[in-house]
PDB file of C-alpha atoms in Angstrom:
ATOM      1  CA  UNK A   1     -54.086 -32.148  26.196  1.00 56.00           C
ATOM      2  CA  UNK A   2     -56.238 -34.210  28.888  1.00 71.00           C
ATOM      3  CA  UNK A   3     -56.031 -37.491  26.924  1.00 76.00           C
ATOM      4  CA  UNK A   4     -52.425 -36.936  26.309  1.00 74.00           C
ATOM      5  CA  UNK A   5     -52.129 -37.057  30.143  1.00 80.00           C
ATOM      6  CA  UNK A   6     -54.603 -39.780  30.963  1.00 83.00           C
ATOM      7  CA  UNK A   7     -52.489 -41.984  28.171  1.00 83.00           C
ATOM      8  CA  UNK A   8     -49.038 -40.823  29.811  1.00 86.00           C
ATOM      9  CA  UNK A   9     -50.128 -42.019  33.263  1.00 89.00           C
ATOM     10  CA  UNK A  10     -51.068 -45.200  32.199  1.00 92.00           C
ATOM     11  CA  UNK A  11     -48.917 -46.067  29.993  1.00 91.00           C
ATOM     12  CA  UNK A  12     -46.257 -44.721  32.755  1.00 92.00           C
ATOM     13  CA  UNK A  13     -47.542 -47.481  35.105  1.00 95.00           C
ATOM     14  CA  UNK A  14     -47.826 -50.296  32.516  1.00 95.00           C
ATOM     15  CA  UNK A  15     -44.060 -49.684  32.096  1.00 95.00           C
ATOM     16  CA  UNK A  16     -43.580 -49.109  35.880  1.00 95.00           C
ATOM     17  CA  UNK A  17     -44.229 -52.980  35.702  1.00 96.00           C
ATOM     18  CA  UNK A  18     -41.536 -53.747  33.108  1.00 96.00           C
ATOM     19  CA  UNK A  19     -39.214 -51.380  35.085  1.00 95.00           C
ATOM     20  CA  UNK A  20     -39.891 -53.353  37.907  1.00 96.00           C
ATOM     21  CA  UNK A  21     -39.136 -56.690  35.922  1.00 96.00           C
ATOM     22  CA  UNK A  22     -35.673 -54.747  34.500  1.00 95.00           C
ATOM     23  CA  UNK A  23     -34.659 -53.836  37.948  1.00 95.00           C
ATOM     24  CA  UNK A  24     -34.919 -57.369  39.260  1.00 95.00           C
ATOM     25  CA  UNK A  25     -32.249 -58.492  36.482  1.00 94.00           C
ATOM     26  CA  UNK A  26     -30.099 -55.334  35.978  1.00 93.00           C
ATOM     27  CA  UNK A  27     -29.942 -53.842  39.594  1.00 91.00           C
ATOM     28  CA  UNK A  28     -30.254 -56.720  41.920  1.00 93.00           C
ATOM     29  CA  UNK A  29     -28.746 -59.821  39.648  1.00 92.00           C
ATOM     30  CA  UNK A  30     -26.432 -57.566  37.760  1.00 90.00           C
ATOM     31  CA  UNK A  31     -27.584 -59.697  34.620  1.00 91.00           C
ATOM     32  CA  UNK A  32     -27.677 -57.634  31.078  1.00 89.00           C
ATOM     33  CA  UNK A  33     -31.135 -59.679  30.378  1.00 92.00           C
ATOM     34  CA  UNK A  34     -32.611 -58.522  26.805  1.00 94.00           C
ATOM     35  CA  UNK A  35     -35.100 -61.336  26.630  1.00 95.00           C
ATOM     36  CA  UNK A  36     -37.593 -58.957  27.955  1.00 95.00           C
ATOM     37  CA  UNK A  37     -38.135 -57.748  24.433  1.00 95.00           C
ATOM     38  CA  UNK A  38     -39.171 -61.217  23.989  1.00 96.00           C
ATOM     39  CA  UNK A  39     -41.330 -61.680  26.662  1.00 97.00           C
ATOM     40  CA  UNK A  40     -43.405 -58.519  26.504  1.00 97.00           C
ATOM     41  CA  UNK A  41     -45.229 -59.047  23.666  1.00 97.00           C
ATOM     42  CA  UNK A  42     -45.749 -62.721  24.428  1.00 97.00           C
ATOM     43  CA  UNK A  43     -47.867 -61.774  27.284  1.00 97.00           C
ATOM     44  CA  UNK A  44     -49.582 -59.722  24.865  1.00 97.00           C
ATOM     45  CA  UNK A  45     -50.587 -62.353  22.960  1.00 97.00           C
ATOM     46  CA  UNK A  46     -50.834 -64.941  25.223  1.00 97.00           C
ATOM     47  CA  UNK A  47     -53.670 -62.399  26.688  1.00 97.00           C
ATOM     48  CA  UNK A  48     -55.176 -62.073  23.341  1.00 96.00           C
ATOM     49  CA  UNK A  49     -54.926 -65.773  22.575  1.00 97.00           C
ATOM     50  CA  UNK A  50     -56.941 -66.719  26.000  1.00 97.00           C
ATOM     51  CA  UNK A  51     -59.378 -63.775  25.412  1.00 96.00           C
ATOM     52  CA  UNK A  52     -60.455 -65.571  22.253  1.00 95.00           C
ATOM     53  CA  UNK A  53     -61.188 -68.649  24.099  1.00 95.00           C
ATOM     54  CA  UNK A  54     -63.623 -66.627  26.429  1.00 94.00           C
ATOM     55  CA  UNK A  55     -61.222 -66.281  29.468  1.00 95.00           C
ATOM     56  CA  UNK A  56     -61.743 -63.370  31.819  1.00 96.00           C
ATOM     57  CA  UNK A  57     -58.623 -60.999  31.385  1.00 96.00           C
ATOM     58  CA  UNK A  58     -57.537 -61.447  35.125  1.00 96.00           C
ATOM     59  CA  UNK A  59     -56.544 -65.577  33.917  1.00 97.00           C
ATOM     60  CA  UNK A  60     -55.257 -64.408  30.681  1.00 96.00           C
ATOM     61  CA  UNK A  61     -52.993 -62.071  32.857  1.00 97.00           C
ATOM     62  CA  UNK A  62     -52.013 -64.661  35.060  1.00 97.00           C
ATOM     63  CA  UNK A  63     -51.524 -67.092  31.790  1.00 97.00           C
ATOM     64  CA  UNK A  64     -49.174 -64.261  30.223  1.00 97.00           C
ATOM     65  CA  UNK A  65     -47.117 -64.392  33.496  1.00 98.00           C
ATOM     66  CA  UNK A  66     -46.795 -68.115  32.941  1.00 97.00           C
ATOM     67  CA  UNK A  67     -45.269 -68.096  30.046  1.00 97.00           C
ATOM     68  CA  UNK A  68     -42.992 -65.127  30.458  1.00 97.00           C
ATOM     69  CA  UNK A  69     -41.734 -66.971  33.180  1.00 97.00           C
ATOM     70  CA  UNK A  70     -40.569 -70.111  31.159  1.00 97.00           C
ATOM     71  CA  UNK A  71     -39.134 -68.154  28.631  1.00 97.00           C
ATOM     72  CA  UNK A  72     -37.189 -66.525  31.888  1.00 96.00           C
ATOM     73  CA  UNK A  73     -36.572 -70.154  32.556  1.00 97.00           C
ATOM     74  CA  UNK A  74     -34.991 -70.238  29.094  1.00 96.00           C
ATOM     75  CA  UNK A  75     -32.356 -67.350  29.644  1.00 96.00           C
ATOM     76  CA  UNK A  76     -31.395 -68.898  32.961  1.00 95.00           C
ATOM     77  CA  UNK A  77     -30.737 -72.175  31.605  1.00 95.00           C
ATOM     78  CA  UNK A  78     -28.901 -70.820  28.604  1.00 95.00           C
ATOM     79  CA  UNK A  79     -26.111 -69.222  30.508  1.00 92.00           C
ATOM     80  CA  UNK A  80     -26.358 -70.999  34.057  1.00 93.00           C
ATOM     81  CA  UNK A  81     -25.880 -75.145  31.986  1.00 92.00           C
ATOM     82  CA  UNK A  82     -24.862 -73.931  28.594  1.00 93.00           C
ATOM     83  CA  UNK A  83     -22.267 -71.703  29.670  1.00 92.00           C
ATOM     84  CA  UNK A  84     -23.403 -68.909  27.316  1.00 94.00           C
ATOM     85  CA  UNK A  85     -23.131 -65.506  28.297  1.00 93.00           C
ATOM     86  CA  UNK A  86     -26.263 -63.840  29.971  1.00 91.00           C
ATOM     87  CA  UNK A  87     -25.883 -61.258  27.413  1.00 92.00           C
ATOM     88  CA  UNK A  88     -26.192 -63.429  24.342  1.00 95.00           C
ATOM     89  CA  UNK A  89     -28.638 -65.942  26.098  1.00 95.00           C
ATOM     90  CA  UNK A  90     -30.700 -62.882  26.074  1.00 95.00           C
ATOM     91  CA  UNK A  91     -30.808 -62.116  22.693  1.00 95.00           C
ATOM     92  CA  UNK A  92     -31.294 -65.944  22.027  1.00 96.00           C
ATOM     93  CA  UNK A  93     -34.202 -66.282  23.816  1.00 96.00           C
ATOM     94  CA  UNK A  94     -35.882 -62.784  22.630  1.00 94.00           C
ATOM     95  CA  UNK A  95     -34.975 -64.033  18.915  1.00 95.00           C
ATOM     96  CA  UNK A  96     -36.686 -67.563  19.652  1.00 96.00           C
ATOM     97  CA  UNK A  97     -39.681 -66.060  21.270  1.00 96.00           C
ATOM     98  CA  UNK A  98     -40.141 -63.930  18.095  1.00 95.00           C
ATOM     99  CA  UNK A  99     -41.482 -67.264  16.297  1.00 96.00           C
ATOM    100  CA  UNK A 100     -43.199 -68.503  19.342  1.00 96.00           C
ATOM    101  CA  UNK A 101     -45.061 -65.487  19.623  1.00 96.00           C
ATOM    102  CA  UNK A 102     -45.884 -65.629  15.730  1.00 96.00           C
ATOM    103  CA  UNK A 103     -46.996 -69.428  17.005  1.00 95.00           C
ATOM    104  CA  UNK A 104     -49.163 -68.215  19.899  1.00 94.00           C
ATOM    105  CA  UNK A 105     -51.096 -65.726  18.163  1.00 93.00           C
ATOM    106  CA  UNK A 106     -50.901 -67.160  14.545  1.00 92.00           C
ATOM    107  CA  UNK A 107     -50.545 -63.421  13.117  1.00 93.00           C
ATOM    108  CA  UNK A 108     -48.378 -60.732  13.194  1.00 92.00           C
ATOM    109  CA  UNK A 109     -51.139 -58.708  15.397  1.00 93.00           C
ATOM    110  CA  UNK A 110     -54.560 -59.592  16.909  1.00 95.00           C
ATOM    111  CA  UNK A 111     -56.840 -56.920  17.666  1.00 95.00           C
ATOM    112  CA  UNK A 112     -58.823 -56.922  20.914  1.00 94.00           C
ATOM    113  CA  UNK A 113     -61.934 -55.025  19.926  1.00 93.00           C
ATOM    114  CA  UNK A 114     -65.073 -56.533  20.949  1.00 91.00           C
ATOM    115  CA  UNK A 115     -63.133 -59.145  23.517  1.00 93.00           C
ATOM    116  CA  UNK A 116     -63.316 -58.992  27.180  1.00 92.00           C
ATOM    117  CA  UNK A 117     -61.145 -55.967  28.809  1.00 93.00           C
ATOM    118  CA  UNK A 118     -60.111 -55.443  32.343  1.00 91.00           C
ATOM    119  CA  UNK A 119     -60.639 -51.382  31.453  1.00 91.00           C
ATOM    120  CA  UNK A 120     -63.694 -49.781  30.981  1.00 83.00           C
ATOM    121  CA  UNK A 121     -65.039 -46.726  29.378  1.00 78.00           C
ATOM    122  CA  UNK A 122     -64.358 -44.376  32.790  1.00 83.00           C
ATOM    123  CA  UNK A 123     -60.965 -42.765  32.288  1.00 86.00           C
ATOM    124  CA  UNK A 124     -60.066 -42.481  36.038  1.00 87.00           C
ATOM    125  CA  UNK A 125     -61.475 -45.998  37.149  1.00 90.00           C
ATOM    126  CA  UNK A 126     -59.106 -47.586  34.546  1.00 91.00           C
ATOM    127  CA  UNK A 127     -56.347 -45.570  36.320  1.00 92.00           C
ATOM    128  CA  UNK A 128     -57.410 -46.377  39.751  1.00 93.00           C
ATOM    129  CA  UNK A 129     -57.132 -50.145  38.573  1.00 94.00           C
ATOM    130  CA  UNK A 130     -53.910 -49.936  37.391  1.00 95.00           C
ATOM    131  CA  UNK A 131     -52.588 -47.997  40.418  1.00 95.00           C
ATOM    132  CA  UNK A 132     -54.367 -51.393  42.085  1.00 96.00           C
ATOM    133  CA  UNK A 133     -52.096 -53.692  40.083  1.00 96.00           C
ATOM    134  CA  UNK A 134     -48.654 -51.992  40.135  1.00 96.00           C
ATOM    135  CA  UNK A 135     -49.310 -51.299  44.240  1.00 96.00           C
ATOM    136  CA  UNK A 136     -50.256 -55.182  44.525  1.00 96.00           C
ATOM    137  CA  UNK A 137     -47.257 -56.165  42.282  1.00 96.00           C
ATOM    138  CA  UNK A 138     -44.622 -53.324  44.200  1.00 95.00           C
ATOM    139  CA  UNK A 139     -45.635 -54.880  47.818  1.00 95.00           C
ATOM    140  CA  UNK A 140     -45.887 -58.490  47.073  1.00 95.00           C
ATOM    141  CA  UNK A 141     -42.269 -58.156  45.758  1.00 95.00           C
ATOM    142  CA  UNK A 142     -41.075 -56.119  48.618  1.00 94.00           C
ATOM    143  CA  UNK A 143     -42.807 -58.440  51.084  1.00 95.00           C
ATOM    144  CA  UNK A 144     -40.717 -61.348  49.352  1.00 95.00           C
ATOM    145  CA  UNK A 145     -37.546 -59.477  49.341  1.00 93.00           C
ATOM    146  CA  UNK A 146     -37.930 -59.739  53.104  1.00 92.00           C
ATOM    147  CA  UNK A 147     -38.488 -63.543  53.275  1.00 93.00           C
ATOM    148  CA  UNK A 148     -35.648 -65.790  53.352  1.00 92.00           C
ATOM    149  CA  UNK A 149     -35.947 -66.548  49.842  1.00 92.00           C
ATOM    150  CA  UNK A 150     -35.769 -62.730  49.082  1.00 92.00           C
ATOM    151  CA  UNK A 151     -32.774 -62.056  51.155  1.00 92.00           C
ATOM    152  CA  UNK A 152     -30.834 -64.596  49.265  1.00 93.00           C
ATOM    153  CA  UNK A 153     -31.930 -63.153  45.925  1.00 93.00           C
ATOM    154  CA  UNK A 154     -30.838 -60.071  46.878  1.00 91.00           C
ATOM    155  CA  UNK A 155     -27.413 -61.176  47.997  1.00 92.00           C
ATOM    156  CA  UNK A 156     -26.876 -63.013  45.077  1.00 91.00           C
ATOM    157  CA  UNK A 157     -25.937 -60.163  42.790  1.00 86.00           C
ATOM    158  CA  UNK A 158     -23.670 -58.744  45.488  1.00 85.00           C
ATOM    159  CA  UNK A 159     -21.898 -61.810  46.902  1.00 86.00           C
ATOM    160  CA  UNK A 160     -22.313 -64.972  45.121  1.00 87.00           C
ATOM    161  CA  UNK A 161     -20.193 -66.712  47.891  1.00 86.00           C
ATOM    162  CA  UNK A 162     -22.200 -65.565  50.862  1.00 86.00           C
ATOM    163  CA  UNK A 163     -25.130 -66.957  49.395  1.00 88.00           C
ATOM    164  CA  UNK A 164     -23.395 -70.313  48.720  1.00 87.00           C
ATOM    165  CA  UNK A 165     -21.595 -70.353  52.463  1.00 87.00           C
ATOM    166  CA  UNK A 166     -25.342 -70.320  53.509  1.00 85.00           C
ATOM    167  CA  UNK A 167     -25.549 -73.116  51.728  1.00 85.00           C
ATOM    168  CA  UNK A 168     -27.584 -71.874  49.117  1.00 87.00           C
ATOM    169  CA  UNK A 169     -27.750 -72.365  45.644  1.00 90.00           C
ATOM    170  CA  UNK A 170     -26.645 -69.241  43.790  1.00 91.00           C
ATOM    171  CA  UNK A 171     -27.842 -70.407  40.215  1.00 92.00           C
ATOM    172  CA  UNK A 172     -31.570 -71.331  41.660  1.00 94.00           C
ATOM    173  CA  UNK A 173     -31.300 -67.939  42.857  1.00 94.00           C
ATOM    174  CA  UNK A 174     -30.417 -66.771  39.212  1.00 94.00           C
ATOM    175  CA  UNK A 175     -33.272 -68.976  37.756  1.00 95.00           C
ATOM    176  CA  UNK A 176     -35.819 -67.012  40.076  1.00 95.00           C
ATOM    177  CA  UNK A 177     -34.934 -63.891  39.329  1.00 95.00           C
ATOM    178  CA  UNK A 178     -35.017 -64.182  35.572  1.00 96.00           C
ATOM    179  CA  UNK A 179     -38.328 -66.073  35.758  1.00 97.00           C
ATOM    180  CA  UNK A 180     -39.784 -63.341  37.685  1.00 96.00           C
ATOM    181  CA  UNK A 181     -38.389 -60.887  35.612  1.00 96.00           C
ATOM    182  CA  UNK A 182     -39.651 -62.067  32.765  1.00 97.00           C
ATOM    183  CA  UNK A 183     -42.819 -63.338  34.211  1.00 97.00           C
ATOM    184  CA  UNK A 184     -43.819 -59.330  35.051  1.00 97.00           C
ATOM    185  CA  UNK A 185     -42.576 -58.035  31.439  1.00 97.00           C
ATOM    186  CA  UNK A 186     -45.198 -60.406  30.196  1.00 97.00           C
ATOM    187  CA  UNK A 187     -47.335 -59.014  32.387  1.00 97.00           C
ATOM    188  CA  UNK A 188     -46.732 -55.499  31.244  1.00 97.00           C
ATOM    189  CA  UNK A 189     -47.273 -56.719  27.860  1.00 97.00           C
ATOM    190  CA  UNK A 190     -50.549 -58.188  28.485  1.00 97.00           C
ATOM    191  CA  UNK A 191     -51.596 -54.550  30.093  1.00 97.00           C
ATOM    192  CA  UNK A 192     -50.269 -52.912  27.545  1.00 96.00           C
ATOM    193  CA  UNK A 193     -52.089 -55.032  24.767  1.00 96.00           C
ATOM    194  CA  UNK A 194     -55.523 -54.644  26.822  1.00 95.00           C
ATOM    195  CA  UNK A 195     -54.895 -50.635  27.039  1.00 93.00           C
ATOM    196  CA  UNK A 196     -54.188 -50.485  23.059  1.00 92.00           C
ATOM    197  CA  UNK A 197     -56.463 -53.101  22.234  1.00 94.00           C
ATOM    198  CA  UNK A 198     -53.953 -54.736  19.936  1.00 94.00           C
ATOM    199  CA  UNK A 199     -51.181 -57.232  20.478  1.00 95.00           C
ATOM    200  CA  UNK A 200     -48.639 -56.663  18.150  1.00 95.00           C
ATOM    201  CA  UNK A 201     -45.309 -58.335  17.326  1.00 94.00           C
ATOM    202  CA  UNK A 202     -43.385 -55.373  17.460  1.00 92.00           C
ATOM    203  CA  UNK A 203     -44.414 -54.038  21.083  1.00 92.00           C
ATOM    204  CA  UNK A 204     -41.227 -55.503  22.394  1.00 90.00           C
ATOM    205  CA  UNK A 205     -38.636 -53.963  20.424  1.00 87.00           C
ATOM    206  CA  UNK A 206     -36.680 -51.104  22.231  1.00 84.00           C
ATOM    207  CA  UNK A 207     -38.270 -52.209  25.644  1.00 91.00           C
ATOM    208  CA  UNK A 208     -35.238 -52.755  27.493  1.00 91.00           C
ATOM    209  CA  UNK A 209     -34.366 -48.993  27.005  1.00 88.00           C
ATOM    210  CA  UNK A 210     -37.623 -47.737  28.413  1.00 89.00           C
ATOM    211  CA  UNK A 211     -37.032 -50.045  31.316  1.00 92.00           C
ATOM    212  CA  UNK A 212     -33.003 -48.931  31.503  1.00 90.00           C
ATOM    213  CA  UNK A 213     -34.248 -45.316  30.914  1.00 88.00           C
ATOM    214  CA  UNK A 214     -36.789 -45.575  34.249  1.00 91.00           C
ATOM    215  CA  UNK A 215     -34.041 -46.939  36.382  1.00 91.00           C
ATOM    216  CA  UNK A 216     -31.961 -44.211  35.365  1.00 88.00           C
ATOM    217  CA  UNK A 217     -34.262 -41.617  36.039  1.00 88.00           C
ATOM    218  CA  UNK A 218     -35.601 -42.827  39.469  1.00 87.00           C
ATOM    219  CA  UNK A 219     -32.405 -43.271  40.796  1.00 83.00           C
ATOM    220  CA  UNK A 220     -31.113 -39.768  39.669  1.00 80.00           C
ATOM    221  CA  UNK A 221     -34.083 -37.598  40.688  1.00 75.00           C
ATOM    222  CA  UNK A 222     -34.648 -39.857  43.870  1.00 67.00           C
ATOM    223  CA  UNK A 223     -31.462 -40.364  45.044  1.00 67.00           C
ATOM    224  CA  UNK A 224     -31.623 -38.116  47.949  1.00 65.00           C
ATOM    225  CA  UNK A 225     -35.155 -39.401  49.210  1.00 70.00           C
ATOM    226  CA  UNK A 226     -33.421 -42.310  51.216  1.00 65.00           C
ATOM    227  CA  UNK A 227     -37.369 -43.712  52.187  1.00 70.00           C
ATOM    228  CA  UNK A 228     -37.989 -45.004  48.749  1.00 80.00           C
ATOM    229  CA  UNK A 229     -36.731 -48.299  47.702  1.00 86.00           C
ATOM    230  CA  UNK A 230     -35.529 -49.639  44.532  1.00 87.00           C
ATOM    231  CA  UNK A 231     -39.077 -50.704  43.001  1.00 91.00           C
ATOM    232  CA  UNK A 232     -40.795 -47.392  43.775  1.00 91.00           C
ATOM    233  CA  UNK A 233     -38.013 -45.553  42.068  1.00 92.00           C
ATOM    234  CA  UNK A 234     -38.489 -47.619  39.296  1.00 93.00           C
ATOM    235  CA  UNK A 235     -42.152 -46.955  38.987  1.00 93.00           C
ATOM    236  CA  UNK A 236     -41.586 -43.305  39.374  1.00 92.00           C
ATOM    237  CA  UNK A 237     -38.680 -43.576  36.573  1.00 91.00           C
ATOM    238  CA  UNK A 238     -41.225 -44.760  34.581  1.00 93.00           C
ATOM    239  CA  UNK A 239     -43.808 -42.465  34.976  1.00 92.00           C
ATOM    240  CA  UNK A 240     -41.393 -39.490  34.301  1.00 90.00           C
ATOM    241  CA  UNK A 241     -40.030 -41.213  31.422  1.00 89.00           C
ATOM    242  CA  UNK A 242     -43.615 -40.949  29.706  1.00 88.00           C
ATOM    243  CA  UNK A 243     -44.223 -37.579  31.013  1.00 87.00           C
ATOM    244  CA  UNK A 244     -41.156 -36.607  29.189  1.00 84.00           C
ATOM    245  CA  UNK A 245     -42.013 -38.233  26.065  1.00 81.00           C
ATOM    246  CA  UNK A 246     -45.627 -37.050  26.143  1.00 80.00           C
ATOM    247  CA  UNK A 247     -44.737 -33.620  26.776  1.00 81.00           C
ATOM    248  CA  UNK A 248     -42.053 -33.831  23.576  1.00 78.00           C
ATOM    249  CA  UNK A 249     -45.300 -34.725  21.589  1.00 76.00           C
ATOM    250  CA  UNK A 250     -47.174 -32.101  23.373  1.00 75.00           C
ATOM    251  CA  UNK A 251     -44.736 -29.595  21.876  1.00 76.00           C
ATOM    252  CA  UNK A 252     -45.178 -30.659  18.313  1.00 75.00           C
ATOM    253  CA  UNK A 253     -42.332 -33.578  18.109  1.00 75.00           C
ATOM    254  CA  UNK A 254     -43.029 -35.816  15.180  1.00 73.00           C
ATOM    255  CA  UNK A 255     -43.758 -39.689  16.180  1.00 70.00           C
ATOM    256  CA  UNK A 256     -41.184 -40.785  14.023  1.00 74.00           C
ATOM    257  CA  UNK A 257     -38.558 -38.758  16.318  1.00 75.00           C
ATOM    258  CA  UNK A 258     -39.411 -40.365  19.586  1.00 75.00           C
ATOM    259  CA  UNK A 259     -36.702 -42.797  19.547  1.00 75.00           C
ATOM    260  CA  UNK A 260     -34.212 -40.191  19.137  1.00 80.00           C
ATOM    261  CA  UNK A 261     -35.698 -37.952  21.916  1.00 77.00           C
ATOM    262  CA  UNK A 262     -35.837 -41.408  24.317  1.00 76.00           C
ATOM    263  CA  UNK A 263     -31.890 -41.779  23.744  1.00 80.00           C
ATOM    264  CA  UNK A 264     -31.403 -37.985  24.247  1.00 82.00           C
ATOM    265  CA  UNK A 265     -33.536 -38.528  27.436  1.00 78.00           C
ATOM    266  CA  UNK A 266     -31.312 -40.872  28.612  1.00 80.00           C
ATOM    267  CA  UNK A 267     -28.035 -39.783  27.639  1.00 83.00           C
ATOM    268  CA  UNK A 268     -29.132 -36.265  29.634  1.00 81.00           C
ATOM    269  CA  UNK A 269     -29.815 -38.188  32.694  1.00 79.00           C
ATOM    270  CA  UNK A 270     -26.597 -40.651  32.710  1.00 78.00           C
ATOM    271  CA  UNK A 271     -24.534 -37.319  31.788  1.00 78.00           C
ATOM    272  CA  UNK A 272     -26.129 -35.849  35.115  1.00 75.00           C
ATOM    273  CA  UNK A 273     -24.870 -38.713  36.757  1.00 71.00           C
ATOM    274  CA  UNK A 274     -21.665 -39.385  35.795  1.00 72.00           C
ATOM    275  CA  UNK A 275     -20.606 -35.769  35.388  1.00 69.00           C
ATOM    276  CA  UNK A 276     -22.428 -34.793  38.816  1.00 59.00           C
ATOM    277  CA  UNK A 277     -23.745 -31.745  37.094  1.00 54.00           C
ATOM    278  CA  UNK A 278     -26.384 -31.416  39.571  1.00 52.00           C
ATOM    279  CA  UNK A 279     -23.628 -30.840  42.534  1.00 56.00           C
ATOM    280  CA  UNK A 280     -21.517 -28.395  39.987  1.00 53.00           C
ATOM    281  CA  UNK A 281     -24.912 -26.251  39.201  1.00 50.00           C
ATOM    282  CA  UNK A 282     -25.790 -26.292  43.062  1.00 53.00           C
ATOM    283  CA  UNK A 283     -22.007 -24.936  43.948  1.00 55.00           C
ATOM    284  CA  UNK A 284     -22.782 -22.269  40.908  1.00 48.00           C
ATOM    285  CA  UNK A 285     -25.988 -20.966  42.261  1.00 47.00           C
ATOM    286  CA  UNK A 286     -23.872 -20.594  46.222  1.00 52.00           C
ATOM    287  CA  UNK A 287     -20.996 -18.862  44.284  1.00 54.00           C
ATOM    288  CA  UNK A 288     -23.583 -16.757  42.441  1.00 46.00           C
ATOM    289  CA  UNK A 289     -25.703 -15.778  46.140  1.00 50.00           C
ATOM    290  CA  UNK A 290     -22.578 -15.054  47.626  1.00 54.00           C
ATOM    291  CA  UNK A 291     -21.445 -12.504  45.102  1.00 50.00           C
TER     292      UNK A 291
END
């Protein structure tokens, strides 16, 4: 049980970075970007190759961010300059990245055993390292959103006409947002590879579901907590999501059932939001109390 809790915490924080990446595109820019499914494994393979070259893990993670950002740039250019639907542009990027990832790694998976690792043998130190990484990324983004460029990025998803009237190029804002998002997705992939000691081509499969589920859960549960911003809710949502999945395994669910469990979790939280089940339940409890 303790090992399951530790694994859940580590992966929850790693996927918390992915959730922040998805928050940038889906929530802030209002762009349905699927390219993160290609950039997450790109980050893992980039890290693996740089470790084989003898680079320290920190430089490998930074290299992963650069590769992911370039993939995000590809998506942006496809839908901005070639006028391809953003959803299709993301699909095209993740399809291209599948081959690129195989080229980077030279095979469909790379073992990281025996290579340098950011994480050691002390469990709680590893958790503290992950907490520090997530905090640095979250606080850096929160600071960025308070700058002039950050304000323009936030405004792009809500009111493109306002951004244009302020003399800024809305397309440049979208490019920056997509590059940041996919760069962070690649960082998430690099950290996941460090944690698993493996880079695998299938690591990105359905990760967009994890990111969206984290946003939905974080937004639902923390809806009434006004002081929590979007990045914080994304991380908390990812932690809760992984805890629910971990609990399902602990209760005896087969790993093959996890995809179905993940889908059911999302359906339940969306239904909770759309049907306002929480308010109905509260009214029911008040009615019971009065009677």
